[in-house]
Amino acid sequence: DGGITQSPKYLFRKEGQNVTLSCEQNLNHDAMYWYRQDPGQGLRLIYYSQIVNDFQKGDIAEGYSVSREKKESFPLTVTSAQKNPTAFYLCASSIDYGTGDTEAFFGQGTRLTVV
Amino acid sequence: AQKVTQAQTEISVVEKEDVTLDCVYETRDTTYYLFWYKQPPSGELVFLIRRNSFDEQNEISGRYSWNFQKSTSSFNFTITASQVVDSAVYFCALSEGEFSGGYNKLIFGAGTRLAVHP
């Protein structure tokens, strides 16, 4: 089955610690994304990557870092510099149908809680 | 600037009622794409529909229908004869149409939480 796998589903972190969220896709999509969702809010873009070894900051990149060493993988590290990391994190990948028409597929999310 | 507004934070209906979720967008582009996603309690986003700015035909898929009106910058979603399984958060989203090598930033609304009661 093709899809996007995020792990773990729930993650607890102590203040001051870095933590890495995993995202793997076997859809052969070039583009991948990380979004953050807070209660009562829509999704906000953290980072995105259009191709291997390249990534760009989204709207709320401060306190986060990513890597894209393989097409299938786009891990997100939440660093101690992120002041309010408790949130639901969604990974996505997308296919472009040409002329800008695109469709994004989402993983099941990781719920991060700082304790 | 692009923006998506879903003014209804929460809607509560009784099963079999029809319900319309509103979505108003802002963009300066002439080519853009609009989306609706469903987020059930499990958390993942389920794709429902994609519509480009040149196609204003309404679309119907089973109990779901979408009304796209460029004149009012709206892309409303109607569920006919709602069911308990329709309970979820629904997001409207916008992306610009400029081709950029496979990447298109999605701008999401805040979402509407729909509760369908038996």
mmCIF file with all atom_site columns, C-alpha atoms in Angstrom:
data_model
loop_
_atom_site.group_PDB
_atom_site.id
_atom_site.type_symbol
_atom_site.label_atom_id
_atom_site.label_alt_id
_atom_site.label_comp_id
_atom_site.label_asym_id
_atom_site.label_entity_id
_atom_site.label_seq_id
_atom_site.pdbx_PDB_ins_code
_atom_site.Cartn_x
_atom_site.Cartn_y
_atom_site.Cartn_z
_atom_site.occupancy
_atom_site.B_iso_or_equiv
_atom_site.pdbx_formal_charge
_atom_site.auth_seq_id
_atom_site.auth_comp_id
_atom_site.auth_asym_id
_atom_site.auth_atom_id
_atom_site.pdbx_PDB_model_num
ATOM 1   C CA . ASP A 1 1   ? 0.000   0.000  0.000   1.00 0.00 ? 1   ASP A CA 1
ATOM 2   C CA . GLY A 1 2   ? 1.343   3.429  -0.920  1.00 0.00 ? 2   GLY A CA 1
ATOM 3   C CA . GLY A 1 3   ? 1.191   6.149  1.623   1.00 0.00 ? 3   GLY A CA 1
ATOM 4   C CA . ILE A 1 4   ? 2.820   8.353  4.207   1.00 0.00 ? 4   ILE A CA 1
ATOM 5   C CA . THR A 1 5   ? 3.908   6.973  7.545   1.00 0.00 ? 5   THR A CA 1
ATOM 6   C CA . GLN A 1 6   ? 4.560   9.162  10.543  1.00 0.00 ? 6   GLN A CA 1
ATOM 7   C CA . SER A 1 7   ? 6.015   7.891  13.747  1.00 0.00 ? 7   SER A CA 1
ATOM 8   C CA . PRO A 1 8   ? 5.542   7.893  16.600  1.00 0.00 ? 8   PRO A CA 1
ATOM 9   C CA . LYS A 1 9   ? 1.847   8.690  16.954  1.00 0.00 ? 9   LYS A CA 1
ATOM 10  C CA . TYR A 1 10  ? 2.349   10.188 20.416  1.00 0.00 ? 10  TYR A CA 1
ATOM 11  C CA . LEU A 1 11  ? 5.544   11.728 21.710  1.00 0.00 ? 11  LEU A CA 1
ATOM 12  C CA . PHE A 1 12  ? 6.426   13.251 25.036  1.00 0.00 ? 12  PHE A CA 1
ATOM 13  C CA . ARG A 1 13  ? 9.411   15.476 25.523  1.00 0.00 ? 13  ARG A CA 1
ATOM 14  C CA . LYS A 1 14  ? 10.950  17.187 28.482  1.00 0.00 ? 14  LYS A CA 1
ATOM 15  C CA . GLU A 1 15  ? 11.610  20.875 28.220  1.00 0.00 ? 15  GLU A CA 1
ATOM 16  C CA . GLY A 1 16  ? 15.025  21.616 26.814  1.00 0.00 ? 16  GLY A CA 1
ATOM 17  C CA . GLN A 1 17  ? 15.291  18.414 24.801  1.00 0.00 ? 17  GLN A CA 1
ATOM 18  C CA . ASN A 1 18  ? 15.415  18.046 21.049  1.00 0.00 ? 18  ASN A CA 1
ATOM 19  C CA . VAL A 1 19  ? 13.116  15.480 19.483  1.00 0.00 ? 19  VAL A CA 1
ATOM 20  C CA . THR A 1 20  ? 12.843  14.117 15.945  1.00 0.00 ? 20  THR A CA 1
ATOM 21  C CA . LEU A 1 21  ? 9.594   13.201 14.207  1.00 0.00 ? 21  LEU A CA 1
ATOM 22  C CA . SER A 1 22  ? 9.770   10.673 11.417  1.00 0.00 ? 22  SER A CA 1
ATOM 23  C CA . CYS A 1 23  ? 8.008   10.908 8.053   1.00 0.00 ? 23  CYS A CA 1
ATOM 24  C CA . GLU A 1 24  ? 8.390   8.324  5.298   1.00 0.00 ? 24  GLU A CA 1
ATOM 25  C CA . GLN A 1 25  ? 6.558   8.094  1.980   1.00 0.00 ? 25  GLN A CA 1
ATOM 26  C CA . ASN A 1 26  ? 6.558   5.427  -0.710  1.00 0.00 ? 26  ASN A CA 1
ATOM 27  C CA . LEU A 1 27  ? 4.505   7.409  -3.221  1.00 0.00 ? 27  LEU A CA 1
ATOM 28  C CA . ASN A 1 28  ? 7.576   8.541  -5.179  1.00 0.00 ? 28  ASN A CA 1
ATOM 29  C CA . HIS A 1 29  ? 6.586   12.162 -4.628  1.00 0.00 ? 29  HIS A CA 1
ATOM 30  C CA . ASP A 1 30  ? 9.238   14.823 -5.005  1.00 0.00 ? 30  ASP A CA 1
ATOM 31  C CA . ALA A 1 31  ? 7.721   17.385 -2.644  1.00 0.00 ? 31  ALA A CA 1
ATOM 32  C CA . MET A 1 32  ? 7.270   16.895 1.080   1.00 0.00 ? 32  MET A CA 1
ATOM 33  C CA . TYR A 1 33  ? 6.002   19.189 3.822   1.00 0.00 ? 33  TYR A CA 1
ATOM 34  C CA . TRP A 1 34  ? 5.652   19.595 7.554   1.00 0.00 ? 34  TRP A CA 1
ATOM 35  C CA . TYR A 1 35  ? 2.646   21.336 9.040   1.00 0.00 ? 35  TYR A CA 1
ATOM 36  C CA . ARG A 1 36  ? 1.778   22.227 12.584  1.00 0.00 ? 36  ARG A CA 1
ATOM 37  C CA . GLN A 1 37  ? -1.798  22.238 13.880  1.00 0.00 ? 37  GLN A CA 1
ATOM 38  C CA . ASP A 1 38  ? -2.869  23.942 17.088  1.00 0.00 ? 38  ASP A CA 1
ATOM 39  C CA . PRO A 1 39  ? -6.344  23.556 18.620  1.00 0.00 ? 39  PRO A CA 1
ATOM 40  C CA . GLY A 1 40  ? -8.942  25.613 16.769  1.00 0.00 ? 40  GLY A CA 1
ATOM 41  C CA . GLN A 1 41  ? -6.487  26.604 14.089  1.00 0.00 ? 41  GLN A CA 1
ATOM 42  C CA . GLY A 1 42  ? -5.712  25.505 10.609  1.00 0.00 ? 42  GLY A CA 1
ATOM 43  C CA . LEU A 1 43  ? -2.453  23.998 9.477   1.00 0.00 ? 43  LEU A CA 1
ATOM 44  C CA . ARG A 1 44  ? 0.617   26.187 9.300   1.00 0.00 ? 44  ARG A CA 1
ATOM 45  C CA . LEU A 1 45  ? 3.603   25.332 7.140   1.00 0.00 ? 45  LEU A CA 1
ATOM 46  C CA . ILE A 1 46  ? 6.892   24.718 8.962   1.00 0.00 ? 46  ILE A CA 1
ATOM 47  C CA . TYR A 1 47  ? 9.237   23.503 6.224   1.00 0.00 ? 47  TYR A CA 1
ATOM 48  C CA . TYR A 1 48  ? 8.946   22.074 2.757   1.00 0.00 ? 48  TYR A CA 1
ATOM 49  C CA . SER A 1 49  ? 11.238  20.285 0.354   1.00 0.00 ? 49  SER A CA 1
ATOM 50  C CA . GLN A 1 50  ? 10.877  20.131 -3.389  1.00 0.00 ? 50  GLN A CA 1
ATOM 51  C CA . ILE A 1 51  ? 13.748  17.777 -4.033  1.00 0.00 ? 51  ILE A CA 1
ATOM 52  C CA . VAL A 1 52  ? 16.390  15.722 -2.262  1.00 0.00 ? 52  VAL A CA 1
ATOM 53  C CA . ASN A 1 53  ? 19.043  17.761 -0.436  1.00 0.00 ? 53  ASN A CA 1
ATOM 54  C CA . ASP A 1 54  ? 17.005  20.923 -0.677  1.00 0.00 ? 54  ASP A CA 1
ATOM 55  C CA . PHE A 1 55  ? 14.418  22.433 1.663   1.00 0.00 ? 55  PHE A CA 1
ATOM 56  C CA . GLN A 1 56  ? 12.870  25.801 2.381   1.00 0.00 ? 56  GLN A CA 1
ATOM 57  C CA . LYS A 1 57  ? 11.433  27.537 5.434   1.00 0.00 ? 57  LYS A CA 1
ATOM 58  C CA . GLY A 1 58  ? 7.710   27.879 5.689   1.00 0.00 ? 58  GLY A CA 1
ATOM 59  C CA . ASP A 1 59  ? 5.755   30.371 7.756   1.00 0.00 ? 59  ASP A CA 1
ATOM 60  C CA . ILE A 1 60  ? 6.807   29.161 11.205  1.00 0.00 ? 60  ILE A CA 1
ATOM 61  C CA . ALA A 1 61  ? 10.267  27.583 10.826  1.00 0.00 ? 61  ALA A CA 1
ATOM 62  C CA . GLU A 1 62  ? 11.860  29.057 13.950  1.00 0.00 ? 62  GLU A CA 1
ATOM 63  C CA . GLY A 1 63  ? 12.846  26.373 16.432  1.00 0.00 ? 63  GLY A CA 1
ATOM 64  C CA . TYR A 1 64  ? 12.619  23.563 13.875  1.00 0.00 ? 64  TYR A CA 1
ATOM 65  C CA . SER A 1 65  ? 15.081  21.858 11.533  1.00 0.00 ? 65  SER A CA 1
ATOM 66  C CA . VAL A 1 66  ? 14.720  19.301 8.756   1.00 0.00 ? 66  VAL A CA 1
ATOM 67  C CA . SER A 1 67  ? 16.810  17.188 6.411   1.00 0.00 ? 67  SER A CA 1
ATOM 68  C CA . ARG A 1 68  ? 16.069  15.560 3.080   1.00 0.00 ? 68  ARG A CA 1
ATOM 69  C CA . GLU A 1 69  ? 18.812  13.039 2.397   1.00 0.00 ? 69  GLU A CA 1
ATOM 70  C CA . LYS A 1 70  ? 16.488  10.580 0.682   1.00 0.00 ? 70  LYS A CA 1
ATOM 71  C CA . LYS A 1 71  ? 13.435  11.117 -1.474  1.00 0.00 ? 71  LYS A CA 1
ATOM 72  C CA . GLU A 1 72  ? 11.354  8.928  0.821   1.00 0.00 ? 72  GLU A CA 1
ATOM 73  C CA . SER A 1 73  ? 12.230  10.573 4.098   1.00 0.00 ? 73  SER A CA 1
ATOM 74  C CA . PHE A 1 74  ? 11.758  14.056 5.575   1.00 0.00 ? 74  PHE A CA 1
ATOM 75  C CA . PRO A 1 75  ? 12.379  14.035 9.346   1.00 0.00 ? 75  PRO A CA 1
ATOM 76  C CA . LEU A 1 76  ? 11.539  17.063 11.470  1.00 0.00 ? 76  LEU A CA 1
ATOM 77  C CA . THR A 1 77  ? 13.537  17.988 14.562  1.00 0.00 ? 77  THR A CA 1
ATOM 78  C CA . VAL A 1 78  ? 11.854  20.108 17.180  1.00 0.00 ? 78  VAL A CA 1
ATOM 79  C CA . THR A 1 79  ? 14.667  21.872 18.976  1.00 0.00 ? 79  THR A CA 1
ATOM 80  C CA . SER A 1 80  ? 14.810  23.360 22.449  1.00 0.00 ? 80  SER A CA 1
ATOM 81  C CA . ALA A 1 81  ? 14.580  26.778 20.773  1.00 0.00 ? 81  ALA A CA 1
ATOM 82  C CA . GLN A 1 82  ? 10.935  26.144 19.880  1.00 0.00 ? 82  GLN A CA 1
ATOM 83  C CA . LYS A 1 83  ? 9.131   27.946 22.686  1.00 0.00 ? 83  LYS A CA 1
ATOM 84  C CA . ASN A 1 84  ? 5.764   26.287 22.383  1.00 0.00 ? 84  ASN A CA 1
ATOM 85  C CA . PRO A 1 85  ? 6.258   22.871 20.781  1.00 0.00 ? 85  PRO A CA 1
ATOM 86  C CA . THR A 1 86  ? 3.160   21.111 22.085  1.00 0.00 ? 86  THR A CA 1
ATOM 87  C CA . ALA A 1 87  ? 1.033   20.580 18.974  1.00 0.00 ? 87  ALA A CA 1
ATOM 88  C CA . PHE A 1 88  ? -0.128  18.094 16.370  1.00 0.00 ? 88  PHE A CA 1
ATOM 89  C CA . TYR A 1 89  ? 2.348   17.683 13.516  1.00 0.00 ? 89  TYR A CA 1
ATOM 90  C CA . LEU A 1 90  ? 1.329   16.532 10.061  1.00 0.00 ? 90  LEU A CA 1
ATOM 91  C CA . CYS A 1 91  ? 3.617   15.458 7.275   1.00 0.00 ? 91  CYS A CA 1
ATOM 92  C CA . ALA A 1 92  ? 2.516   15.553 3.648   1.00 0.00 ? 92  ALA A CA 1
ATOM 93  C CA . SER A 1 93  ? 3.802   14.843 0.190   1.00 0.00 ? 93  SER A CA 1
ATOM 94  C CA . SER A 1 94  ? 2.458   16.052 -3.114  1.00 0.00 ? 94  SER A CA 1
ATOM 95  C CA . ILE A 1 95  ? 2.287   15.254 -6.764  1.00 0.00 ? 95  ILE A CA 1
ATOM 96  C CA . ASP A 1 96  ? 2.028   17.913 -9.428  1.00 0.00 ? 96  ASP A CA 1
ATOM 97  C CA . TYR A 1 97  ? -0.305  17.261 -12.334 1.00 0.00 ? 97  TYR A CA 1
ATOM 98  C CA . GLY A 1 98  ? 1.199   20.086 -14.363 1.00 0.00 ? 98  GLY A CA 1
ATOM 99  C CA . THR A 1 99  ? 0.507   23.825 -14.595 1.00 0.00 ? 99  THR A CA 1
ATOM 100 C CA . GLY A 1 100 ? 0.288   24.077 -10.850 1.00 0.00 ? 100 GLY A CA 1
ATOM 101 C CA . ASP A 1 101 ? -2.445  21.561 -10.241 1.00 0.00 ? 101 ASP A CA 1
ATOM 102 C CA . THR A 1 102 ? -1.385  19.515 -7.276  1.00 0.00 ? 102 THR A CA 1
ATOM 103 C CA . GLU A 1 103 ? -2.707  17.084 -4.728  1.00 0.00 ? 103 GLU A CA 1
ATOM 104 C CA . ALA A 1 104 ? -1.282  16.620 -1.256  1.00 0.00 ? 104 ALA A CA 1
ATOM 105 C CA . PHE A 1 105 ? -1.436  13.422 0.768   1.00 0.00 ? 105 PHE A CA 1
ATOM 106 C CA . PHE A 1 106 ? -1.129  13.507 4.537   1.00 0.00 ? 106 PHE A CA 1
ATOM 107 C CA . GLY A 1 107 ? 0.184   11.185 7.184   1.00 0.00 ? 107 GLY A CA 1
ATOM 108 C CA . GLN A 1 108 ? -1.723  10.368 10.346  1.00 0.00 ? 108 GLN A CA 1
ATOM 109 C CA . GLY A 1 109 ? 0.151   12.863 12.427  1.00 0.00 ? 109 GLY A CA 1
ATOM 110 C CA . THR A 1 110 ? 2.300   12.939 15.552  1.00 0.00 ? 110 THR A CA 1
ATOM 111 C CA . ARG A 1 111 ? 0.985   14.520 18.713  1.00 0.00 ? 111 ARG A CA 1
ATOM 112 C CA . LEU A 1 112 ? 3.881   16.078 20.610  1.00 0.00 ? 112 LEU A CA 1
ATOM 113 C CA . THR A 1 113 ? 3.500   17.036 24.243  1.00 0.00 ? 113 THR A CA 1
ATOM 114 C CA . VAL A 1 114 ? 6.126   18.817 26.296  1.00 0.00 ? 114 VAL A CA 1
ATOM 115 C CA . VAL A 1 115 ? 6.091   17.753 29.934  1.00 0.00 ? 115 VAL A CA 1
ATOM 116 C CA . ALA B 2 1   ? -2.091  38.137 0.227   1.00 0.00 ? 1   ALA B CA 1
ATOM 117 C CA . GLN B 2 2   ? -3.779  34.777 0.179   1.00 0.00 ? 2   GLN B CA 1
ATOM 118 C CA . LYS B 2 3   ? -6.207  33.961 2.920   1.00 0.00 ? 3   LYS B CA 1
ATOM 119 C CA . VAL B 2 4   ? -8.911  31.415 3.610   1.00 0.00 ? 4   VAL B CA 1
ATOM 120 C CA . THR B 2 5   ? -11.727 32.168 6.036   1.00 0.00 ? 5   THR B CA 1
ATOM 121 C CA . GLN B 2 6   ? -14.026 29.589 7.534   1.00 0.00 ? 6   GLN B CA 1
ATOM 122 C CA . ALA B 2 7   ? -16.277 31.698 9.709   1.00 0.00 ? 7   ALA B CA 1
ATOM 123 C CA . GLN B 2 8   ? -18.140 28.772 11.272  1.00 0.00 ? 8   GLN B CA 1
ATOM 124 C CA . THR B 2 9   ? -16.052 27.406 14.113  1.00 0.00 ? 9   THR B CA 1
ATOM 125 C CA . GLU B 2 10  ? -18.495 24.679 15.103  1.00 0.00 ? 10  GLU B CA 1
ATOM 126 C CA . ILE B 2 11  ? -21.738 23.374 13.697  1.00 0.00 ? 11  ILE B CA 1
ATOM 127 C CA . SER B 2 12  ? -24.055 20.926 15.384  1.00 0.00 ? 12  SER B CA 1
ATOM 128 C CA . VAL B 2 13  ? -26.846 19.163 13.516  1.00 0.00 ? 13  VAL B CA 1
ATOM 129 C CA . VAL B 2 14  ? -29.105 16.199 13.942  1.00 0.00 ? 14  VAL B CA 1
ATOM 130 C CA . GLU B 2 15  ? -28.700 13.241 11.634  1.00 0.00 ? 15  GLU B CA 1
ATOM 131 C CA . LYS B 2 16  ? -30.420 13.581 8.243   1.00 0.00 ? 16  LYS B CA 1
ATOM 132 C CA . GLU B 2 17  ? -30.234 17.355 8.300   1.00 0.00 ? 17  GLU B CA 1
ATOM 133 C CA . ASP B 2 18  ? -28.490 19.116 5.432   1.00 0.00 ? 18  ASP B CA 1
ATOM 134 C CA . VAL B 2 19  ? -25.531 21.276 6.427   1.00 0.00 ? 19  VAL B CA 1
ATOM 135 C CA . THR B 2 20  ? -23.424 23.812 4.531   1.00 0.00 ? 20  THR B CA 1
ATOM 136 C CA . LEU B 2 21  ? -19.860 24.692 5.474   1.00 0.00 ? 21  LEU B CA 1
ATOM 137 C CA . ASP B 2 22  ? -18.753 28.086 4.265   1.00 0.00 ? 22  ASP B CA 1
ATOM 138 C CA . CYS B 2 23  ? -15.370 28.976 2.784   1.00 0.00 ? 23  CYS B CA 1
ATOM 139 C CA . VAL B 2 24  ? -14.305 32.408 1.561   1.00 0.00 ? 24  VAL B CA 1
ATOM 140 C CA . TYR B 2 25  ? -10.886 32.943 0.028   1.00 0.00 ? 25  TYR B CA 1
ATOM 141 C CA . GLU B 2 26  ? -8.683  35.830 -1.010  1.00 0.00 ? 26  GLU B CA 1
ATOM 142 C CA . THR B 2 27  ? -6.058  35.728 -3.729  1.00 0.00 ? 27  THR B CA 1
ATOM 143 C CA . ARG B 2 28  ? -4.681  38.029 -6.383  1.00 0.00 ? 28  ARG B CA 1
ATOM 144 C CA . ASP B 2 29  ? -3.876  35.167 -8.720  1.00 0.00 ? 29  ASP B CA 1
ATOM 145 C CA . THR B 2 30  ? -6.078  34.367 -11.663 1.00 0.00 ? 30  THR B CA 1
ATOM 146 C CA . THR B 2 31  ? -5.040  30.725 -11.548 1.00 0.00 ? 31  THR B CA 1
ATOM 147 C CA . TYR B 2 32  ? -5.505  28.967 -8.252  1.00 0.00 ? 32  TYR B CA 1
ATOM 148 C CA . TYR B 2 33  ? -6.816  25.753 -6.750  1.00 0.00 ? 33  TYR B CA 1
ATOM 149 C CA . LEU B 2 34  ? -9.269  25.172 -3.950  1.00 0.00 ? 34  LEU B CA 1
ATOM 150 C CA . PHE B 2 35  ? -9.491  22.119 -1.752  1.00 0.00 ? 35  PHE B CA 1
ATOM 151 C CA . TRP B 2 36  ? -11.607 20.582 0.949   1.00 0.00 ? 36  TRP B CA 1
ATOM 152 C CA . TYR B 2 37  ? -10.163 18.122 3.454   1.00 0.00 ? 37  TYR B CA 1
ATOM 153 C CA . LYS B 2 38  ? -11.845 16.130 6.198   1.00 0.00 ? 38  LYS B CA 1
ATOM 154 C CA . GLN B 2 39  ? -10.052 15.469 9.486   1.00 0.00 ? 39  GLN B CA 1
ATOM 155 C CA . PRO B 2 40  ? -11.722 12.693 11.488  1.00 0.00 ? 40  PRO B CA 1
ATOM 156 C CA . PRO B 2 41  ? -10.881 12.169 15.168  1.00 0.00 ? 41  PRO B CA 1
ATOM 157 C CA . SER B 2 42  ? -7.972  9.916  14.168  1.00 0.00 ? 42  SER B CA 1
ATOM 158 C CA . GLY B 2 43  ? -6.157  12.997 12.887  1.00 0.00 ? 43  GLY B CA 1
ATOM 159 C CA . GLU B 2 44  ? -5.198  12.362 9.292   1.00 0.00 ? 44  GLU B CA 1
ATOM 160 C CA . LEU B 2 45  ? -6.442  14.675 6.566   1.00 0.00 ? 45  LEU B CA 1
ATOM 161 C CA . VAL B 2 46  ? -8.636  13.041 3.992   1.00 0.00 ? 46  VAL B CA 1
ATOM 162 C CA . PHE B 2 47  ? -8.763  14.681 0.586   1.00 0.00 ? 47  PHE B CA 1
ATOM 163 C CA . LEU B 2 48  ? -12.310 15.436 -0.595  1.00 0.00 ? 48  LEU B CA 1
ATOM 164 C CA . ILE B 2 49  ? -12.080 17.673 -3.643  1.00 0.00 ? 49  ILE B CA 1
ATOM 165 C CA . ARG B 2 50  ? -9.781  19.868 -5.718  1.00 0.00 ? 50  ARG B CA 1
ATOM 166 C CA . ARG B 2 51  ? -11.175 22.554 -7.999  1.00 0.00 ? 51  ARG B CA 1
ATOM 167 C CA . ASN B 2 52  ? -9.286  24.947 -10.281 1.00 0.00 ? 52  ASN B CA 1
ATOM 168 C CA . SER B 2 53  ? -10.223 28.580 -10.720 1.00 0.00 ? 53  SER B CA 1
ATOM 169 C CA . PHE B 2 54  ? -11.380 28.131 -14.304 1.00 0.00 ? 54  PHE B CA 1
ATOM 170 C CA . ASP B 2 55  ? -14.016 25.574 -13.511 1.00 0.00 ? 55  ASP B CA 1
ATOM 171 C CA . GLU B 2 56  ? -17.040 27.080 -11.789 1.00 0.00 ? 56  GLU B CA 1
ATOM 172 C CA . GLN B 2 57  ? -19.293 24.119 -12.317 1.00 0.00 ? 57  GLN B CA 1
ATOM 173 C CA . ASN B 2 58  ? -20.803 22.797 -9.150  1.00 0.00 ? 58  ASN B CA 1
ATOM 174 C CA . GLU B 2 59  ? -19.834 19.274 -8.272  1.00 0.00 ? 59  GLU B CA 1
ATOM 175 C CA . ILE B 2 60  ? -21.768 16.515 -6.608  1.00 0.00 ? 60  ILE B CA 1
ATOM 176 C CA . SER B 2 61  ? -20.341 13.326 -5.183  1.00 0.00 ? 61  SER B CA 1
ATOM 177 C CA . GLY B 2 62  ? -22.921 11.230 -3.409  1.00 0.00 ? 62  GLY B CA 1
ATOM 178 C CA . ARG B 2 63  ? -24.165 13.213 -0.430  1.00 0.00 ? 63  ARG B CA 1
ATOM 179 C CA . TYR B 2 64  ? -21.454 15.838 -0.890  1.00 0.00 ? 64  TYR B CA 1
ATOM 180 C CA . SER B 2 65  ? -21.727 18.864 -3.133  1.00 0.00 ? 65  SER B CA 1
ATOM 181 C CA . TRP B 2 66  ? -19.609 21.937 -3.681  1.00 0.00 ? 66  TRP B CA 1
ATOM 182 C CA . ASN B 2 67  ? -20.640 25.396 -4.846  1.00 0.00 ? 67  ASN B CA 1
ATOM 183 C CA . PHE B 2 68  ? -17.824 27.489 -6.323  1.00 0.00 ? 68  PHE B CA 1
ATOM 184 C CA . GLN B 2 69  ? -18.631 31.136 -6.991  1.00 0.00 ? 69  GLN B CA 1
ATOM 185 C CA . LYS B 2 70  ? -15.793 33.370 -8.148  1.00 0.00 ? 70  LYS B CA 1
ATOM 186 C CA . SER B 2 71  ? -18.002 36.461 -7.922  1.00 0.00 ? 71  SER B CA 1
ATOM 187 C CA . THR B 2 72  ? -18.156 36.066 -4.152  1.00 0.00 ? 72  THR B CA 1
ATOM 188 C CA . SER B 2 73  ? -14.819 34.214 -3.741  1.00 0.00 ? 73  SER B CA 1
ATOM 189 C CA . SER B 2 74  ? -16.591 31.358 -2.066  1.00 0.00 ? 74  SER B CA 1
ATOM 190 C CA . PHE B 2 75  ? -16.268 27.595 -2.226  1.00 0.00 ? 75  PHE B CA 1
ATOM 191 C CA . ASN B 2 76  ? -18.977 26.194 0.005   1.00 0.00 ? 76  ASN B CA 1
ATOM 192 C CA . PHE B 2 77  ? -19.460 22.548 0.898   1.00 0.00 ? 77  PHE B CA 1
ATOM 193 C CA . THR B 2 78  ? -22.843 20.960 1.516   1.00 0.00 ? 78  THR B CA 1
ATOM 194 C CA . ILE B 2 79  ? -23.539 17.589 3.086   1.00 0.00 ? 79  ILE B CA 1
ATOM 195 C CA . THR B 2 80  ? -27.011 16.307 2.337   1.00 0.00 ? 80  THR B CA 1
ATOM 196 C CA . ALA B 2 81  ? -28.756 14.009 4.801   1.00 0.00 ? 81  ALA B CA 1
ATOM 197 C CA . SER B 2 82  ? -25.870 14.150 7.255   1.00 0.00 ? 82  SER B CA 1
ATOM 198 C CA . GLN B 2 83  ? -24.751 11.049 9.134   1.00 0.00 ? 83  GLN B CA 1
ATOM 199 C CA . VAL B 2 84  ? -22.907 10.543 12.395  1.00 0.00 ? 84  VAL B CA 1
ATOM 200 C CA . VAL B 2 85  ? -19.850 9.394  10.416  1.00 0.00 ? 85  VAL B CA 1
ATOM 201 C CA . ASP B 2 86  ? -19.661 12.881 8.907   1.00 0.00 ? 86  ASP B CA 1
ATOM 202 C CA . SER B 2 87  ? -18.596 14.245 12.305  1.00 0.00 ? 87  SER B CA 1
ATOM 203 C CA . ALA B 2 88  ? -15.136 15.699 11.797  1.00 0.00 ? 88  ALA B CA 1
ATOM 204 C CA . VAL B 2 89  ? -13.234 18.911 11.290  1.00 0.00 ? 89  VAL B CA 1
ATOM 205 C CA . TYR B 2 90  ? -13.402 20.151 7.720   1.00 0.00 ? 90  TYR B CA 1
ATOM 206 C CA . PHE B 2 91  ? -10.728 22.359 6.215   1.00 0.00 ? 91  PHE B CA 1
ATOM 207 C CA . CYS B 2 92  ? -10.883 24.516 3.139   1.00 0.00 ? 92  CYS B CA 1
ATOM 208 C CA . ALA B 2 93  ? -7.540  25.319 1.499   1.00 0.00 ? 93  ALA B CA 1
ATOM 209 C CA . LEU B 2 94  ? -6.148  27.417 -1.344  1.00 0.00 ? 94  LEU B CA 1
ATOM 210 C CA . SER B 2 95  ? -3.037  27.102 -3.474  1.00 0.00 ? 95  SER B CA 1
ATOM 211 C CA . GLU B 2 96  ? -1.696  29.382 -6.118  1.00 0.00 ? 96  GLU B CA 1
ATOM 212 C CA . GLY B 2 97  ? -1.540  28.074 -9.632  1.00 0.00 ? 97  GLY B CA 1
ATOM 213 C CA . GLU B 2 98  ? 2.006   29.000 -10.480 1.00 0.00 ? 98  GLU B CA 1
ATOM 214 C CA . PHE B 2 99  ? 3.956   25.971 -11.512 1.00 0.00 ? 99  PHE B CA 1
ATOM 215 C CA . SER B 2 100 ? 6.928   25.603 -9.224  1.00 0.00 ? 100 SER B CA 1
ATOM 216 C CA . GLY B 2 101 ? 8.382   22.209 -9.819  1.00 0.00 ? 101 GLY B CA 1
ATOM 217 C CA . GLY B 2 102 ? 5.876   20.203 -7.914  1.00 0.00 ? 102 GLY B CA 1
ATOM 218 C CA . TYR B 2 103 ? 5.500   22.380 -4.882  1.00 0.00 ? 103 TYR B CA 1
ATOM 219 C CA . ASN B 2 104 ? 2.406   24.410 -4.167  1.00 0.00 ? 104 ASN B CA 1
ATOM 220 C CA . LYS B 2 105 ? 1.902   25.980 -0.783  1.00 0.00 ? 105 LYS B CA 1
ATOM 221 C CA . LEU B 2 106 ? -1.475  25.233 0.701   1.00 0.00 ? 106 LEU B CA 1
ATOM 222 C CA . ILE B 2 107 ? -3.125  27.986 2.732   1.00 0.00 ? 107 ILE B CA 1
ATOM 223 C CA . PHE B 2 108 ? -5.625  26.488 5.167   1.00 0.00 ? 108 PHE B CA 1
ATOM 224 C CA . GLY B 2 109 ? -8.646  27.963 6.842   1.00 0.00 ? 109 GLY B CA 1
ATOM 225 C CA . ALA B 2 110 ? -9.068  27.469 10.581  1.00 0.00 ? 110 ALA B CA 1
ATOM 226 C CA . GLY B 2 111 ? -11.498 24.613 10.023  1.00 0.00 ? 111 GLY B CA 1
ATOM 227 C CA . THR B 2 112 ? -15.115 23.954 10.930  1.00 0.00 ? 112 THR B CA 1
ATOM 228 C CA . ARG B 2 113 ? -15.923 21.281 13.483  1.00 0.00 ? 113 ARG B CA 1
ATOM 229 C CA . LEU B 2 114 ? -19.079 19.443 12.472  1.00 0.00 ? 114 LEU B CA 1
ATOM 230 C CA . ALA B 2 115 ? -20.932 17.355 15.027  1.00 0.00 ? 115 ALA B CA 1
ATOM 231 C CA . VAL B 2 116 ? -23.748 15.179 13.757  1.00 0.00 ? 116 VAL B CA 1
ATOM 232 C CA . HIS B 2 117 ? -25.954 13.784 16.508  1.00 0.00 ? 117 HIS B CA 1
ATOM 233 C CA . PRO B 2 118 ? -28.173 10.723 16.207  1.00 0.00 ? 118 PRO B CA 1
#
